[in-house]
Short mmCIF file of C-alpha atoms in Angstrom, two decimals:
data_model
loop_
_atom_site.label_atom_id
_atom_site.label_comp_id
_atom_site.label_asym_id
_atom_site.label_seq_id
_atom_site.Cartn_x
_atom_site.Cartn_y
_atom_site.Cartn_z
CA MET X 1 -37.35 3.06 -16.18
CA ILE X 2 -37.62 -0.59 -17.07
CA ASP X 3 -40.85 -2.53 -17.22
CA LYS X 4 -41.76 -4.05 -13.89
CA LEU X 5 -41.54 -7.82 -13.84
CA SER X 6 -43.29 -8.24 -10.51
CA LEU X 7 -45.08 -11.53 -9.97
CA PHE X 8 -47.18 -10.13 -7.15
CA SER X 9 -50.97 -10.18 -7.14
CA ASN X 10 -53.03 -7.82 -5.04
CA VAL X 11 -54.05 -10.36 -2.42
CA ALA X 12 -52.95 -11.54 0.99
CA VAL X 13 -50.32 -14.24 0.76
CA THR X 14 -51.56 -17.80 0.66
CA ASN X 15 -48.34 -19.30 2.03
CA ASN X 16 -47.65 -19.52 5.74
CA PRO X 17 -47.19 -15.86 6.90
CA MET X 18 -44.62 -17.08 9.42
CA GLU X 19 -42.44 -18.53 6.67
CA ASN X 20 -39.20 -16.61 6.29
CA ARG X 21 -38.65 -14.71 3.06
CA ILE X 22 -35.71 -12.60 1.90
CA VAL X 23 -36.07 -9.04 0.59
CA ILE X 24 -33.22 -6.81 -0.54
CA THR X 25 -33.50 -3.03 -0.76
CA GLY X 26 -30.69 -1.01 -2.27
CA ASP X 27 -29.56 2.01 -4.18
CA VAL X 28 -26.88 2.78 -6.71
CA ILE X 29 -23.89 4.75 -5.41
CA GLN X 30 -22.72 7.65 -7.61
CA SER X 31 -25.54 7.05 -10.09
CA ARG X 32 -25.04 10.50 -11.59
CA SER X 33 -21.41 9.81 -12.44
CA HIS X 34 -22.62 7.90 -15.51
CA GLY X 35 -25.71 8.05 -17.66
CA ALA X 36 -28.58 5.76 -16.73
CA HIS X 37 -28.31 4.20 -20.18
CA GLU X 38 -24.91 2.85 -19.08
CA TRP X 39 -25.72 1.43 -15.65
CA MET X 40 -29.44 0.62 -15.80
CA PRO X 41 -28.92 -2.41 -18.09
CA LEU X 42 -26.19 -3.69 -15.74
CA LEU X 43 -28.49 -3.32 -12.73
CA GLU X 44 -31.46 -4.92 -14.45
CA HIS X 45 -29.37 -7.84 -15.72
CA ALA X 46 -27.90 -8.48 -12.26
CA ILE X 47 -31.31 -8.46 -10.54
CA THR X 48 -33.10 -10.59 -13.12
CA LYS X 49 -30.38 -13.22 -12.85
CA TYR X 50 -31.79 -14.03 -9.40
CA THR X 51 -35.45 -13.02 -9.42
CA GLY X 52 -38.38 -11.79 -11.47
CA THR X 53 -39.96 -10.16 -8.43
CA PHE X 54 -38.45 -6.69 -8.25
CA ASP X 55 -38.85 -3.01 -8.91
CA ILE X 56 -36.48 -0.16 -9.73
CA PHE X 57 -37.79 3.18 -8.51
CA ARG X 58 -36.80 6.77 -7.77
CA GLY X 59 -34.32 6.40 -10.60
CA ASP X 60 -31.58 4.55 -8.75
CA SER X 61 -33.24 2.54 -5.95
CA PHE X 62 -34.37 -1.06 -6.16
CA GLN X 63 -36.14 -3.75 -4.19
CA ALA X 64 -36.41 -7.47 -4.86
CA GLU X 65 -37.41 -10.76 -3.28
CA VAL X 66 -34.71 -13.42 -3.57
CA THR X 67 -34.24 -16.91 -2.21
CA ALA X 68 -32.21 -17.67 0.89
CA ASP X 69 -29.78 -19.89 -1.01
CA GLN X 70 -28.96 -17.15 -3.53
CA VAL X 71 -29.18 -13.89 -1.60
CA PHE X 72 -25.49 -13.54 -0.74
CA GLU X 73 -24.39 -14.54 -4.22
CA SER X 74 -26.74 -11.88 -5.60
CA LEU X 75 -25.15 -9.18 -3.41
CA TYR X 76 -21.67 -9.71 -4.79
CA TYR X 77 -22.97 -10.20 -8.31
CA LEU X 78 -24.69 -6.83 -8.09
CA LYS X 79 -21.45 -5.28 -6.89
CA SER X 80 -19.45 -6.87 -9.70
CA SER X 81 -21.95 -5.47 -12.19
CA LEU X 82 -22.02 -1.85 -11.05
CA ARG X 83 -18.33 -1.59 -10.20
CA GLN X 84 -17.55 -2.13 -13.88
CA LEU X 85 -18.28 1.59 -14.18
CA GLU X 86 -15.74 3.91 -12.52
CA HIS X 87 -16.82 5.25 -9.11
CA MET X 88 -20.08 3.27 -9.04
CA ASP X 89 -21.26 0.69 -6.53
CA VAL X 90 -24.39 -0.44 -4.69
CA ARG X 91 -25.58 -0.31 -1.07
CA ILE X 92 -27.95 -3.10 -0.09
CA GLY X 93 -29.93 -3.99 3.02
CA VAL X 94 -31.09 -7.59 3.42
CA GLY X 95 -34.23 -8.31 5.40
CA VAL X 96 -35.26 -11.75 6.66
CA GLY X 97 -38.87 -12.09 7.79
CA ASN X 98 -42.38 -12.74 6.58
CA ILE X 99 -44.45 -11.32 3.75
CA THR X 100 -48.01 -10.87 4.98
CA PHE X 101 -49.43 -9.07 1.95
CA ARG X 102 -48.47 -9.05 -1.71
CA GLY X 103 -49.63 -6.07 -3.71
CA ASP X 104 -49.59 -5.74 -7.48
CA ASP X 105 -46.27 -3.90 -7.00
CA ILE X 106 -43.50 -5.05 -4.67
CA LYS X 107 -43.42 -1.58 -3.08
CA LYS X 108 -47.07 -2.05 -2.08
CA SER X 109 -46.38 -5.34 -0.32
CA SER X 110 -45.76 -5.63 3.39
CA GLY X 111 -44.26 -7.80 6.09
CA THR X 112 -41.27 -7.89 8.40
CA ALA X 113 -38.96 -8.86 5.51
CA PHE X 114 -39.62 -5.46 3.93
CA ILE X 115 -39.33 -3.58 7.21
CA ARG X 116 -36.03 -5.20 8.13
CA SER X 117 -34.61 -4.73 4.65
CA GLY X 118 -35.29 -1.00 4.87
CA GLU X 119 -33.86 -0.85 8.37
CA ALA X 120 -30.70 -2.64 7.22
CA LEU X 121 -30.26 -0.16 4.39
CA ASP X 122 -30.84 2.82 6.71
CA MET X 123 -28.19 1.60 9.16
CA LEU X 124 -25.49 1.64 6.48
CA GLN X 125 -22.95 4.44 6.78
CA LYS X 126 -19.47 3.61 5.57
CA GLU X 127 -20.49 -0.01 4.99
CA SER X 128 -22.43 -1.06 1.90
CA LEU X 129 -24.03 -4.38 2.91
CA ALA X 130 -26.06 -5.28 6.00
CA LEU X 131 -28.48 -7.95 7.22
CA ARG X 132 -31.42 -7.67 9.64
CA SER X 133 -33.23 -10.75 10.86
CA ASP X 134 -34.99 -12.04 13.95
CA TRP X 135 -31.74 -13.64 15.18
CA SER X 136 -29.20 -11.26 16.71
CA LYS X 137 -26.36 -13.81 16.69
CA LEU X 138 -26.84 -14.43 12.98
CA ASP X 139 -26.86 -10.69 12.33
CA GLU X 140 -23.67 -10.16 14.32
CA ARG X 141 -21.73 -12.88 12.53
CA VAL X 142 -22.93 -12.11 9.02
CA ASN X 143 -22.62 -8.33 9.32
CA LEU X 144 -19.05 -8.61 10.55
CA ILE X 145 -18.19 -10.78 7.56
CA LEU X 146 -20.03 -8.51 5.12
CA THR X 147 -18.22 -5.45 6.47
CA LEU X 148 -14.80 -7.07 6.16
CA SER X 149 -15.50 -8.53 2.72
CA THR X 150 -16.58 -5.19 1.29
CA ARG X 151 -13.13 -3.86 2.14
CA LEU X 152 -12.04 -6.28 -0.59
CA THR X 153 -14.73 -5.34 -3.11
CA ASP X 154 -13.97 -1.66 -2.54
CA GLN X 155 -10.62 -2.36 -4.22
CA TRP X 156 -12.15 -3.75 -7.40
CA THR X 157 -11.25 -1.89 -10.58
CA PRO X 158 -13.69 -2.03 -13.52
CA ASN X 159 -11.60 -4.78 -15.16
CA VAL X 160 -11.45 -6.81 -11.94
CA ALA X 161 -15.22 -6.44 -11.46
CA GLN X 162 -15.84 -7.62 -15.02
CA THR X 163 -13.66 -10.67 -14.50
CA VAL X 164 -15.32 -11.50 -11.17
CA GLN X 165 -18.74 -11.30 -12.80
CA ALA X 166 -17.61 -13.55 -15.66
CA ALA X 167 -16.27 -16.09 -13.17
CA MET X 168 -19.62 -16.06 -11.35
CA ASP X 169 -21.50 -16.45 -14.64
CA HIS X 170 -19.28 -19.32 -15.75
CA PRO X 171 -18.21 -21.18 -12.58
CA LYS X 172 -16.94 -24.21 -14.51
CA ALA X 173 -14.98 -22.26 -17.11
CA SER X 174 -11.19 -22.38 -17.11
CA GLN X 175 -9.22 -19.18 -16.93
CA THR X 176 -8.33 -19.60 -20.59
CA GLN X 177 -12.01 -19.85 -21.45
CA LEU X 178 -12.79 -16.82 -19.29
CA SER X 179 -10.12 -14.80 -21.07
CA LYS X 180 -11.89 -15.48 -24.38
CA ILE X 181 -15.33 -14.69 -22.92
CA ILE X 182 -14.31 -11.25 -21.64
CA GLY X 183 -11.76 -10.47 -24.34
CA ARG X 184 -8.52 -10.62 -22.40
CA THR X 185 -5.40 -11.18 -24.49
CA HIS X 186 -3.73 -13.55 -22.04
CA GLN X 187 -4.98 -16.08 -19.49
CA SER X 188 -2.53 -14.55 -17.01
CA GLN X 189 -4.60 -11.37 -17.00
CA VAL X 190 -7.63 -13.29 -15.75
CA SER X 191 -5.53 -15.01 -13.10
CA THR X 192 -4.14 -11.68 -11.91
CA GLU X 193 -7.55 -9.99 -11.85
CA LEU X 194 -9.20 -12.81 -9.92
CA ARG X 195 -6.36 -12.73 -7.41
CA ARG X 196 -6.57 -8.94 -7.04
CA GLY X 197 -10.33 -9.28 -6.64
CA HIS X 198 -9.83 -11.84 -3.85
CA PHE X 199 -12.34 -13.97 -5.72
CA SER X 200 -11.65 -17.17 -3.79
CA LYS X 201 -12.26 -15.33 -0.51
CA ILE X 202 -15.49 -13.82 -1.84
CA LEU X 203 -16.71 -17.32 -2.70
CA GLU X 204 -15.87 -18.44 0.86
CA VAL X 205 -17.88 -15.51 2.22
CA ILE X 206 -20.85 -16.39 0.02
CA ASN X 207 -20.75 -20.06 1.04
CA TYR X 208 -20.32 -19.36 4.76
CA CYS X 209 -23.07 -16.73 4.98
CA THR X 210 -25.44 -18.82 2.87
CA ASN X 211 -25.00 -21.92 5.01
CA ASP X 212 -25.32 -19.88 8.19
CA LEU X 213 -28.58 -18.30 7.00
CA LEU X 214 -30.04 -21.62 5.85
CA ARG X 215 -29.58 -23.07 9.31
CA TYR X 216 -32.14 -20.54 10.51
CA VAL X 217 -34.65 -20.24 7.70
CA LYS X 218 -34.92 -23.92 6.72
#
């Protein structure tokens, strides 16, 4: 178990309780197929890229507060991290709502953002990403896109996932530079892996869903 990096204090929130916040709740798929020493650093790195307010609990479950402009990017980054290990993946529910109380641990905090995040995770069956908010039209659009896009991420091999993550870490890098970063012999390998990972489409999904969400929460 990693050290908690929660920024919460055990007091009621001082910000407007009606202000929309984003909470993600997830778990690692096939966590027993690899040792925790292999996947825990990948999970921790992916979460801390986007927030310091999080917890990992029950061994393979996690919860975090992220910003509206980064939440969808964080979902696919988490997937690219865990799918670098054969058979592994993540399921994540996204909740949009308020945070009415912040405990000294994120699991002890409360508000509709937490409730909806848990509900979104519980509704997942064959899908692995879902959103719950106060706006049914937003939920319908985004959840359809998330469902279809995960059909693409389900096809990621470990090498493809590694290349996708590198491209997200270094958005301005050329494919030649990426090949050196991840140790590919030829630039053509990076090009092929990004194409097989449908990376350009994933970026379109992230941009569309982010802009759609921001129209509601800001």
